[in-house]
């Protein structure tokens, strides 16, 4: 709420739509279907009028997470795939990769994992990567692991690194330290 209020006070509609996506993600993960749908639609409409491509990427990620939480995996996969299509307005060369884990989950549960592995095959292993992308890739591994009959077995495998270990491996990264997120919110 504070992010939306501050962005309105400062006349920063781009930040407002981004803050609304944050609220929508919270509503989606809490099971507030109506609230999530409303916030996603409002943020998308605002971002479309302002050409906020990074917010549109967040819209698709949030929409995908929301649909996964409702068990609508086919729709979730379709929404998430948009973020990886360079001809789609929601494509972003860095932020789209943050959806890799959710994309893999939706693909696995919808029986369309081959569509996900095609996207993974197009990712440049030497390209730009972020901690969020690495975490999403680790989350995706059990879903896309070739020949894995049992997701739990793949998760327990020594070849799959849990996201918490990725974060712990970054001791100098202040964004993951105590209060790091609050500091970042206050800085814009």
Coordinates of N, CA and C in Angstrom, one line a residue:
X1 N 0.8 -1.2 0.0 CA 0.0 0.0 0.0 C 0.9 1.3 0.0
X2 N 2.0 1.2 0.8 CA 2.8 2.4 0.8 C 3.4 2.7 -0.5
X3 N 3.8 1.7 -1.3 CA 4.4 1.9 -2.6 C 3.5 2.6 -3.5
X4 N 2.2 2.2 -3.5 CA 1.2 2.8 -4.4 C 1.0 4.2 -3.9
X5 N 0.8 4.4 -2.6 CA 0.6 5.8 -2.1 C 1.7 6.7 -2.4
X6 N 2.9 6.3 -2.2 CA 4.1 7.2 -2.4 C 4.2 7.5 -3.9
X7 N 4.0 6.5 -4.8 CA 4.1 6.8 -6.2 C 3.0 7.7 -6.7
X8 N 1.8 7.6 -6.1 CA 0.8 8.6 -6.4 C 1.1 10.0 -6.0
X9 N 1.6 10.1 -4.8 CA 2.0 11.4 -4.2 C 3.1 12.0 -5.1
X10 N 4.0 11.2 -5.6 CA 5.2 11.7 -6.4 C 4.9 11.8 -7.9
X11 N 3.7 11.4 -8.2 CA 3.3 11.4 -9.7 C 4.2 10.5 -10.5
X12 N 4.3 9.3 -10.0 CA 5.2 8.3 -10.7 C 4.3 7.1 -11.1
X13 N 3.5 7.2 -12.2 CA 2.6 6.1 -12.6 C 3.3 4.8 -12.9
X14 N 4.5 4.9 -13.4 CA 5.3 3.7 -13.7 C 5.5 2.9 -12.4
X15 N 5.9 3.6 -11.4 CA 6.2 3.0 -10.0 C 4.8 2.5 -9.4
X16 N 3.8 3.3 -9.7 CA 2.5 2.9 -9.1 C 2.0 1.5 -9.7
X17 N 2.2 1.4 -11.0 CA 1.7 0.1 -11.6 C 2.6 -1.0 -11.1
X18 N 3.9 -0.8 -10.9 CA 4.8 -1.8 -10.4 C 4.4 -2.2 -8.9
X19 N 4.1 -1.2 -8.1 CA 3.7 -1.5 -6.8 C 2.3 -2.3 -6.7
X20 N 1.5 -2.0 -7.7 CA 0.2 -2.7 -7.8 C 0.5 -4.2 -8.1
X21 N 1.5 -4.4 -8.9 CA 1.8 -5.8 -9.2 C 2.3 -6.5 -8.0
X22 N 3.0 -5.8 -7.2 CA 3.5 -6.4 -5.9 C 2.2 -6.8 -5.0
X23 N 1.3 -5.9 -5.0 CA 0.0 -6.1 -4.2 C -0.7 -7.3 -4.8
X24 N -0.7 -7.4 -6.1 CA -1.4 -8.5 -6.8 C -0.8 -9.8 -6.5
X25 N 0.6 -9.9 -6.5 CA 1.3 -11.1 -6.1 C 0.9 -11.5 -4.7
X26 N 0.9 -10.6 -3.8 CA 0.5 -10.9 -2.4 C -0.9 -11.5 -2.4
X27 N -1.9 -10.8 -3.1 CA -3.2 -11.3 -3.1 C -3.3 -12.7 -3.8
X28 N -2.6 -12.9 -4.8 CA -2.6 -14.2 -5.5 C -2.1 -15.3 -4.6
X29 N -1.0 -15.1 -3.9 CA -0.5 -16.1 -3.0 C -1.3 -16.3 -1.7
X30 N -2.1 -15.3 -1.4 CA -3.0 -15.5 -0.2 C -4.3 -16.1 -0.6
X31 N -4.6 -16.3 -1.9 CA -5.8 -16.9 -2.3 C -6.9 -15.9 -2.6
X32 N -6.6 -14.7 -2.6 CA -7.6 -13.6 -2.9 C -7.8 -13.5 -4.4
X33 N -8.6 -14.3 -4.9 CA -8.8 -14.4 -6.4 C -9.3 -13.1 -6.9
X34 N -10.4 -12.5 -6.4 CA -11.0 -11.3 -6.9 C -10.0 -10.1 -6.8
X35 N -9.3 -10.0 -5.6 CA -8.3 -9.0 -5.4 C -7.1 -9.1 -6.4
X36 N -6.6 -10.3 -6.6 CA -5.5 -10.5 -7.5 C -5.9 -10.1 -9.0
X37 N -7.1 -10.6 -9.4 CA -7.6 -10.3 -10.7 C -7.7 -8.8 -11.0
X38 N -8.3 -8.1 -10.0 CA -8.5 -6.6 -10.1 C -7.2 -5.9 -10.2
X39 N -6.3 -6.2 -9.3 CA -5.0 -5.5 -9.3 C -4.1 -5.8 -10.5
X40 N -4.2 -7.1 -11.0 CA -3.5 -7.4 -12.2 C -4.0 -6.6 -13.4
X41 N -5.3 -6.6 -13.5 CA -6.0 -5.8 -14.6 C -5.7 -4.3 -14.5
X42 N -5.7 -3.8 -13.3 CA -5.5 -2.3 -13.2 C -4.0 -2.0 -13.5
X43 N -3.1 -2.8 -13.0 CA -1.7 -2.6 -13.3 C -1.4 -2.8 -14.8
X44 N -2.0 -3.8 -15.4 CA -1.8 -4.0 -16.8 C -2.3 -2.8 -17.6
X45 N -3.4 -2.3 -17.3 CA -4.0 -1.2 -18.0 C -3.1 0.1 -17.9
X46 N -2.7 0.3 -16.7 CA -1.8 1.5 -16.4 C -0.5 1.3 -17.2
X47 N 0.1 0.1 -17.1 CA 1.4 -0.1 -17.8 C 1.3 0.0 -19.3
X48 N 0.2 -0.5 -19.9 CA -0.1 -0.4 -21.3 C -0.1 1.0 -21.8
X49 N -0.7 1.9 -21.0 CA -0.9 3.3 -21.5 C 0.5 4.1 -21.4
X50 N 1.4 3.5 -20.6 CA 2.7 4.2 -20.4 C 3.9 3.4 -21.0
X51 N 3.6 2.3 -21.6 CA 4.7 1.5 -22.3 C 5.7 1.0 -21.3
X52 N 5.2 0.6 -20.1 CA 6.1 0.1 -19.0 C 6.3 -1.4 -19.3
X53 N 7.3 -1.7 -20.1 CA 7.5 -3.1 -20.5 C 7.9 -4.0 -19.3
X54 N 8.7 -3.5 -18.4 CA 9.1 -4.3 -17.2 C 7.9 -4.6 -16.3
X55 N 6.9 -3.7 -16.3 CA 5.7 -3.9 -15.5 C 4.9 -5.0 -16.2
X56 N 4.8 -4.9 -17.5 CA 4.1 -5.9 -18.2 C 4.7 -7.3 -18.0
X57 N 6.0 -7.4 -17.9 CA 6.6 -8.7 -17.6 C 6.1 -9.2 -16.2
X58 N 6.1 -8.3 -15.2 CA 5.6 -8.6 -13.9 C 4.1 -9.0 -13.9
X59 N 3.4 -8.4 -14.8 CA 1.9 -8.7 -15.0 C 1.8 -10.2 -15.3
X60 N 2.6 -10.6 -16.3 CA 2.5 -12.0 -16.8 C 3.0 -13.0 -15.7
X61 N 4.1 -12.6 -15.0 CA 4.5 -13.5 -13.9 C 3.5 -13.6 -12.8
X62 N 2.9 -12.5 -12.4 CA 1.9 -12.5 -11.4 C 0.6 -13.2 -11.9
X63 N 0.2 -13.0 -13.1 CA -0.9 -13.7 -13.6 C -0.6 -15.2 -13.6
X64 N 0.6 -15.6 -14.0 CA 0.9 -17.0 -14.0 C 0.9 -17.6 -12.6
X65 N 1.5 -17.0 -11.6 CA 1.5 -17.5 -10.3 C 0.0 -17.6 -9.7
X66 N -0.8 -16.6 -10.1 CA -2.2 -16.6 -9.6 C -2.9 -17.8 -10.2
X67 N -2.7 -18.0 -11.5 CA -3.4 -19.2 -12.2 C -2.9 -20.5 -11.7
X68 N -1.6 -20.6 -11.3 CA -1.0 -21.8 -10.7 C -1.7 -22.0 -9.4
X69 N -1.9 -21.0 -8.6 CA -2.5 -21.1 -7.3 C -3.9 -21.6 -7.4
X70 N -4.6 -21.3 -8.5 CA -6.0 -21.8 -8.8 C -6.0 -23.2 -9.4
X71 N -4.9 -23.7 -9.7 CA -4.8 -25.0 -10.4 C -5.1 -25.0 -11.9
X72 N -5.0 -23.8 -12.5 CA -5.3 -23.6 -13.9 C -3.9 -23.5 -14.6
X73 N -3.3 -24.7 -14.7 CA -1.9 -24.7 -15.2 C -1.8 -24.5 -16.7
X74 N -2.7 -24.9 -17.5 CA -2.7 -24.6 -19.0 C -2.7 -23.1 -19.2
X75 N -3.6 -22.4 -18.5 CA -3.7 -20.9 -18.7 C -2.5 -20.3 -18.1
X76 N -1.9 -20.8 -17.0 CA -0.7 -20.2 -16.4 C 0.4 -20.3 -17.4
X77 N 0.6 -21.5 -18.0 CA 1.7 -21.7 -19.0 C 1.5 -20.7 -20.1
X78 N 0.4 -20.5 -20.6 CA 0.1 -19.6 -21.7 C 0.5 -18.2 -21.3
X79 N 0.1 -17.8 -20.1 CA 0.4 -16.4 -19.6 C 1.9 -16.2 -19.5
X80 N 2.6 -17.2 -18.9 CA 4.0 -17.1 -18.6 C 4.9 -17.2 -19.9
X81 N 4.4 -17.9 -20.8 CA 5.2 -18.0 -22.1 C 5.2 -16.7 -22.8
X82 N 4.2 -15.9 -22.6 CA 4.2 -14.5 -23.3 C 5.5 -13.7 -22.9
X83 N 6.0 -13.9 -21.7 CA 7.1 -13.1 -21.2 C 8.4 -13.6 -21.9
X84 N 8.4 -14.7 -22.6 CA 9.6 -15.2 -23.3 C 9.5 -15.0 -24.9
X85 N 8.4 -14.4 -25.3 CA 8.2 -14.1 -26.7 C 8.7 -12.7 -27.1
X86 N 9.8 -12.6 -27.8 CA 10.3 -11.2 -28.1 C 9.4 -10.3 -28.8
X87 N 8.4 -10.9 -29.5 CA 7.4 -10.0 -30.2 C 6.2 -9.6 -29.3
X88 N 6.2 -10.1 -28.0 CA 5.1 -9.7 -27.1 C 5.6 -8.5 -26.3
X89 N 4.7 -7.6 -26.0 CA 5.0 -6.4 -25.2 C 5.5 -6.8 -23.8
X90 N 5.2 -7.9 -23.3 CA 5.6 -8.3 -21.9 C 7.0 -8.9 -21.9
X91 N 7.6 -9.1 -23.0 CA 9.0 -9.6 -23.1 C 10.0 -8.6 -22.5
X92 N 10.9 -9.1 -21.6 CA 12.0 -8.3 -21.1 C 13.2 -9.1 -21.1
X93 N 14.3 -8.7 -21.6 CA 15.5 -9.5 -21.8 C 16.1 -10.1 -20.5
X94 N 15.8 -9.4 -19.4 CA 16.3 -9.9 -18.1 C 15.2 -10.4 -17.2
X95 N 14.1 -9.6 -17.0 CA 13.1 -9.9 -16.0 C 12.3 -11.1 -16.4
X96 N 12.2 -11.4 -17.7 CA 11.4 -12.6 -18.1 C 11.9 -13.9 -17.5
X97 N 13.2 -13.9 -17.3 CA 13.8 -15.1 -16.8 C 13.5 -15.4 -15.3
X98 N 12.9 -14.4 -14.6 CA 12.5 -14.6 -13.3 C 11.3 -15.5 -13.2
X99 N 10.7 -15.8 -14.3 CA 9.5 -16.6 -14.3 C 9.8 -18.1 -14.7
X100 N 11.1 -18.4 -14.8 CA 11.4 -19.8 -15.3 C 10.9 -20.9 -14.4
X101 N 11.0 -20.7 -13.1 CA 10.5 -21.7 -12.2 C 9.0 -21.9 -12.3
X102 N 8.3 -20.8 -12.3 CA 6.8 -20.9 -12.4 C 6.4 -21.5 -13.8
X103 N 7.1 -21.1 -14.8 CA 6.9 -21.6 -16.1 C 7.1 -23.1 -16.2
X104 N 8.1 -23.6 -15.5 CA 8.4 -25.1 -15.5 C 7.3 -25.8 -14.7
X105 N 6.9 -25.2 -13.6 CA 5.8 -25.8 -12.8 C 4.5 -25.9 -13.6
X106 N 4.1 -24.8 -14.2 CA 2.9 -24.9 -15.0 C 3.0 -25.9 -16.2
X107 N 4.2 -25.9 -16.8 CA 4.4 -26.8 -17.9 C 4.3 -28.3 -17.5
X108 N 4.9 -28.6 -16.3 CA 4.9 -29.9 -15.8 C 3.4 -30.4 -15.5
X109 N 2.7 -29.5 -14.7 CA 1.4 -29.9 -14.3 C 0.3 -29.9 -15.4
X110 N 0.7 -29.2 -16.5 CA -0.3 -29.2 -17.7 C 0.1 -30.2 -18.7
X111 N 1.2 -31.0 -18.4 CA 1.6 -32.0 -19.4 C 2.2 -31.4 -20.6
X112 N 2.7 -30.2 -20.5 CA 3.3 -29.5 -21.7 C 4.8 -29.1 -21.4
X113 N 5.5 -29.9 -20.7 CA 6.9 -29.6 -20.3 C 7.8 -29.4 -21.5
X114 N 7.5 -30.0 -22.6 CA 8.3 -29.9 -23.8 C 8.4 -28.4 -24.3
X115 N 7.3 -27.7 -24.1 CA 7.2 -26.3 -24.5 C 8.2 -25.5 -23.6
X116 N 8.3 -25.9 -22.3 CA 9.2 -25.2 -21.4 C 10.6 -25.6 -21.7
X117 N 10.9 -26.8 -22.0 CA 12.3 -27.2 -22.3 C 12.8 -26.5 -23.6
X118 N 11.9 -26.2 -24.5 CA 12.2 -25.4 -25.7 C 12.7 -24.0 -25.3
X119 N 12.0 -23.4 -24.4 CA 12.4 -22.1 -23.9 C 13.7 -22.1 -23.2
X120 N 13.9 -23.1 -22.4 CA 15.2 -23.3 -21.7 C 16.4 -23.5 -22.7
X121 N 16.1 -24.2 -23.7 CA 17.2 -24.4 -24.7 C 17.6 -23.1 -25.4
X122 N 16.7 -22.1 -25.5 CA 17.0 -20.9 -26.1 C 17.8 -19.9 -25.2
X123 N 17.9 -20.2 -23.9 CA 18.6 -19.3 -23.0 C 20.1 -19.4 -23.2
X124 N 20.7 -18.3 -23.4 CA 22.2 -18.2 -23.6 C 22.8 -18.4 -22.2
X125 N 23.6 -19.5 -22.1 CA 24.2 -19.8 -20.8 C 25.3 -18.8 -20.4
X126 N 25.8 -18.1 -21.4 CA 26.8 -17.0 -21.1 C 26.2 -15.6 -21.0
X127 N 24.9 -15.6 -21.1 CA 24.2 -14.3 -21.1 C 24.1 -13.7 -19.7
X128 N 23.5 -12.5 -19.6 CA 23.3 -11.9 -18.3 C 22.4 -12.7 -17.4
X129 N 22.8 -12.9 -16.2 CA 22.0 -13.6 -15.2 C 21.9 -12.8 -13.9
X130 N 20.9 -13.0 -13.2 CA 20.7 -12.3 -11.9 C 20.4 -13.4 -10.8
X131 N 20.6 -13.0 -9.6 CA 20.2 -14.0 -8.5 C 18.8 -14.5 -8.6
X132 N 17.9 -13.7 -9.1 CA 16.5 -14.1 -9.2 C 16.4 -15.2 -10.3
X133 N 17.1 -15.0 -11.4 CA 17.1 -15.9 -12.5 C 17.7 -17.3 -12.0
X134 N 18.8 -17.2 -11.3 CA 19.4 -18.4 -10.8 C 18.5 -19.2 -9.9
X135 N 17.8 -18.4 -9.0 CA 16.9 -19.1 -8.1 C 15.7 -19.7 -8.9
X136 N 15.2 -19.0 -9.9 CA 14.1 -19.6 -10.7 C 14.6 -20.8 -11.5
X137 N 15.8 -20.8 -12.0 CA 16.3 -22.0 -12.7 C 16.4 -23.2 -11.7
X138 N 16.9 -22.9 -10.5 CA 17.0 -24.0 -9.5 C 15.6 -24.6 -9.2
X139 N 14.7 -23.7 -9.1 CA 13.3 -24.1 -8.8 C 12.8 -25.0 -9.9
X140 N 13.1 -24.6 -11.1 CA 12.6 -25.3 -12.3 C 13.3 -26.7 -12.6
X141 N 14.5 -26.9 -12.1 CA 15.2 -28.1 -12.4 C 14.4 -29.4 -12.1
X142 N 13.8 -29.6 -11.0 CA 13.1 -30.8 -10.8 C 12.0 -31.1 -11.9
X143 N 11.3 -30.0 -12.3 CA 10.2 -30.1 -13.3 C 10.7 -30.4 -14.7
X144 N 11.9 -30.0 -15.0 CA 12.4 -30.2 -16.4 C 13.5 -31.3 -16.4
X145 N 13.8 -31.8 -15.3 CA 14.9 -32.9 -15.3 C 14.5 -34.0 -16.2
X146 N 15.4 -34.4 -17.1 CA 15.1 -35.4 -18.0 C 15.0 -36.8 -17.3
X147 N 14.0 -37.5 -17.5 CA 13.9 -38.9 -17.0 C 13.5 -38.9 -15.5
X148 N 13.2 -37.8 -14.9 CA 12.8 -37.7 -13.5 C 11.4 -38.2 -13.3
X149 N 11.2 -39.4 -12.8 CA 9.8 -39.9 -12.6 C 9.2 -39.3 -11.3
X150 N 10.0 -38.9 -10.4 CA 9.5 -38.4 -9.2 C 10.1 -37.1 -8.8
X151 N 9.3 -36.0 -8.7 CA 9.8 -34.7 -8.5 C 10.6 -34.7 -7.1
X152 N 10.1 -35.3 -6.1 CA 10.7 -35.3 -4.8 C 12.1 -35.9 -4.9
X153 N 12.3 -37.0 -5.7 CA 13.6 -37.6 -5.9 C 14.5 -36.6 -6.5
X154 N 14.0 -35.9 -7.5 CA 14.9 -34.9 -8.2 C 15.3 -33.8 -7.3
X155 N 14.3 -33.4 -6.4 CA 14.6 -32.3 -5.5 C 15.7 -32.7 -4.5
X156 N 15.7 -34.0 -4.1 CA 16.6 -34.5 -3.1 C 18.0 -34.8 -3.7
X157 N 18.0 -34.9 -5.1 CA 19.2 -35.2 -5.8 C 20.3 -34.2 -5.5
X158 N 21.5 -34.7 -5.5 CA 22.7 -33.8 -5.2 C 22.9 -32.8 -6.4
X159 N 22.2 -33.1 -7.5 CA 22.3 -32.2 -8.7 C 21.4 -31.0 -8.7
X160 N 20.5 -31.0 -7.7 CA 19.5 -29.9 -7.6 C 19.8 -29.1 -6.4
X161 N 20.1 -27.8 -6.6 CA 20.5 -27.0 -5.5 C 19.2 -26.2 -5.1
X162 N 18.9 -26.2 -3.8 CA 17.7 -25.5 -3.3 C 18.0 -24.0 -3.3
X163 N 16.9 -23.2 -3.6 CA 17.1 -21.7 -3.7 C 17.7 -21.1 -2.4
X164 N 17.4 -21.7 -1.2 CA 18.0 -21.1 0.0 C 19.5 -21.2 0.0
X165 N 20.1 -22.3 -0.7 CA 21.5 -22.4 -0.7 C 22.1 -21.4 -1.7
X166 N 21.3 -21.0 -2.7 CA 21.8 -20.0 -3.7 C 21.9 -18.7 -2.9
X167 N 20.9 -18.3 -2.2 CA 20.9 -17.1 -1.4 C 22.0 -17.1 -0.4
X168 N 22.2 -18.2 0.3 CA 23.3 -18.3 1.3 C 24.6 -18.2 0.7
X169 N 24.8 -18.5 -0.6 CA 26.1 -18.4 -1.2 C 26.5 -17.0 -1.6
X170 N 25.6 -16.1 -1.3 CA 25.9 -14.7 -1.7 C 26.1 -13.8 -0.5
X171 N 27.2 -14.0 0.3 CA 27.3 -13.3 1.6 C 27.5 -11.8 1.5
X172 N 28.0 -11.3 0.4 CA 28.2 -9.9 0.3 C 27.0 -9.1 -0.3
X173 N 25.9 -9.8 -0.7 CA 24.8 -9.2 -1.3 C 23.9 -8.6 -0.3
X174 N 23.9 -7.3 -0.2 CA 23.1 -6.6 0.8 C 21.6 -6.6 0.5
X175 N 21.2 -6.9 -0.7 CA 19.7 -6.9 -1.0 C 19.1 -8.1 -0.3
X176 N 19.8 -9.1 0.1 CA 19.2 -10.3 0.7 C 19.5 -10.2 2.2
X177 N 20.2 -9.2 2.7 CA 20.5 -9.1 4.1 C 19.3 -8.6 4.9
X178 N 19.4 -8.6 6.2 CA 18.3 -8.1 7.1 C 17.9 -6.7 6.7
X179 N 16.7 -6.5 6.4 CA 16.1 -5.2 6.1 C 16.5 -4.8 4.7
X180 N 17.1 -5.6 3.9 CA 17.6 -5.2 2.6 C 16.4 -4.7 1.7
X181 N 15.3 -5.4 1.7 CA 14.2 -5.1 0.9 C 13.6 -3.7 1.3
X182 N 13.5 -3.5 2.6 CA 13.0 -2.2 3.1 C 13.9 -1.1 2.7
X183 N 15.2 -1.3 2.7 CA 16.1 -0.2 2.3 C 15.9 0.1 0.8
X184 N 15.7 -0.9 0.0 CA 15.5 -0.7 -1.4 C 14.2 0.0 -1.7
X185 N 13.2 -0.3 -1.0 CA 11.9 0.3 -1.2 C 12.0 1.8 -0.9
X186 N 12.7 2.2 0.2 CA 12.8 3.5 0.6 C 13.7 4.4 -0.3
X187 N 14.5 3.7 -1.1 CA 15.5 4.5 -1.9 C 14.9 5.1 -3.2
X188 N 13.8 4.5 -3.7 CA 13.3 5.1 -4.9 C 12.4 6.3 -4.6

